[in-house]
Amino acid sequence: DVFSMGNNIYALLTGLWVFYGQQDDEVVQKQIINGDLAFVDKRYRNRSYAEKSLVKIMEKCWVYDPDERVDIFEVVDYLRRAVKKNAKRKAHPKSK
């Protein structure tokens, strides 16, 4: 399921595993079932376009209802577009 992809993105982004403070898998499963999500520092939303894009797709992967959640093809498409946009931004930085 693509929910796990969100967990992998979280690990890549933060260097941590979701619910890194909790070692008991049963407790983590209950947290997820209850709709709890891993803490995402707000700085990841503002520090760079790449990080902001990863947070955005990660949260789409974490939508609780599987019928409302993105599918893997949407994730791949979103990431491809984000990579292209990020490359353009780096090639043409805003003048200061």
Short mmCIF file of C-alpha atoms in Angstrom, two decimals:
data_model
loop_
_atom_site.label_atom_id
_atom_site.label_comp_id
_atom_site.label_asym_id
_atom_site.label_seq_id
_atom_site.Cartn_x
_atom_site.Cartn_y
_atom_site.Cartn_z
CA ASP A 1 0.00 0.00 0.00
CA VAL A 2 1.15 3.53 -0.77
CA PHE A 3 0.76 4.48 2.91
CA SER A 4 4.14 2.76 3.42
CA MET A 5 5.63 4.94 0.69
CA GLY A 6 4.78 7.92 2.87
CA ASN A 7 6.71 6.28 5.71
CA ASN A 8 9.72 5.81 3.43
CA ILE A 9 9.58 9.43 2.31
CA TYR A 10 9.45 10.47 5.96
CA ALA A 11 12.59 8.42 6.66
CA LEU A 12 14.41 9.96 3.69
CA LEU A 13 13.36 13.45 4.65
CA THR A 14 14.07 13.31 8.37
CA GLY A 15 16.56 10.48 8.82
CA LEU A 16 14.11 8.99 11.33
CA TRP A 17 11.50 6.29 11.24
CA VAL A 18 7.88 7.29 11.84
CA PHE A 19 7.02 7.18 15.54
CA TYR A 20 10.75 6.85 16.22
CA GLY A 21 10.14 7.30 19.95
CA GLN A 22 7.98 4.19 20.12
CA GLN A 23 9.59 0.75 19.95
CA ASP A 24 6.42 -1.34 20.33
CA ASP A 25 4.95 -2.18 16.90
CA GLU A 26 1.51 -2.89 18.38
CA VAL A 27 1.39 0.59 19.88
CA VAL A 28 2.43 2.12 16.54
CA GLN A 29 -0.27 0.14 14.73
CA LYS A 30 -2.87 1.40 17.20
CA GLN A 31 -1.66 4.98 16.72
CA ILE A 32 -2.05 4.64 12.95
CA ILE A 33 -5.49 3.03 13.30
CA ASN A 34 -6.49 5.95 15.51
CA GLY A 35 -5.41 8.36 12.76
CA ASP A 36 -2.25 9.60 14.45
CA LEU A 37 0.56 10.64 12.11
CA ALA A 38 4.25 11.11 12.66
CA PHE A 39 5.44 14.56 13.68
CA VAL A 40 6.63 16.63 10.71
CA ASP A 41 8.65 19.67 11.69
CA LYS A 42 7.16 22.74 10.00
CA ARG A 43 10.62 23.77 8.79
CA TYR A 44 10.42 21.00 6.18
CA ARG A 45 7.51 22.88 4.63
CA ASN A 46 9.46 26.11 4.23
CA ARG A 47 13.16 25.37 3.93
CA SER A 48 13.29 24.31 0.29
CA TYR A 49 11.02 23.50 -2.62
CA ALA A 50 12.26 19.88 -2.62
CA GLU A 51 11.48 19.33 1.06
CA LYS A 52 8.10 21.03 0.74
CA SER A 53 7.26 18.75 -2.21
CA LEU A 54 8.25 15.64 -0.28
CA VAL A 55 6.06 16.66 2.67
CA LYS A 56 3.13 17.30 0.36
CA ILE A 57 3.24 13.89 -1.33
CA MET A 58 4.03 12.13 1.94
CA GLU A 59 0.86 13.54 3.47
CA LYS A 60 -1.14 12.45 0.41
CA CYS A 61 0.21 8.94 0.99
CA TRP A 62 -0.92 9.11 4.61
CA VAL A 63 -4.57 9.93 3.94
CA TYR A 64 -6.45 7.60 6.27
CA ASP A 65 -9.14 6.40 3.86
CA PRO A 66 -7.50 4.12 1.24
CA ASP A 67 -10.15 5.13 -1.32
CA GLU A 68 -9.12 8.79 -0.92
CA ARG A 69 -5.38 8.11 -0.84
CA VAL A 70 -3.17 8.69 -3.89
CA ASP A 71 -2.03 5.65 -5.83
CA ILE A 72 1.59 4.88 -6.66
CA PHE A 73 1.20 6.21 -10.20
CA GLU A 74 0.10 9.59 -8.85
CA VAL A 75 3.08 9.57 -6.47
CA VAL A 76 5.51 8.87 -9.32
CA ASP A 77 3.91 11.54 -11.51
CA TYR A 78 4.01 14.11 -8.70
CA LEU A 79 7.66 13.35 -7.91
CA ARG A 80 8.67 13.60 -11.57
CA ARG A 81 6.98 16.98 -11.90
CA ALA A 82 8.57 18.17 -8.66
CA VAL A 83 12.04 17.14 -9.86
CA LYS A 84 11.55 19.04 -13.13
CA LYS A 85 10.24 22.13 -11.37
CA ASN A 86 13.08 22.01 -8.85
CA ALA A 87 15.64 21.78 -11.68
CA LYS A 88 14.08 24.82 -13.39
CA ARG A 89 14.14 26.76 -10.14
CA LYS A 90 17.83 25.99 -9.69
CA ALA A 91 18.63 26.89 -13.30
CA HIS A 92 16.81 30.23 -13.04
CA PRO A 93 17.07 31.48 -9.46
CA LYS A 94 15.17 34.64 -8.57
CA SER A 95 17.18 37.83 -8.81
CA LYS A 96 17.85 39.55 -5.52
#
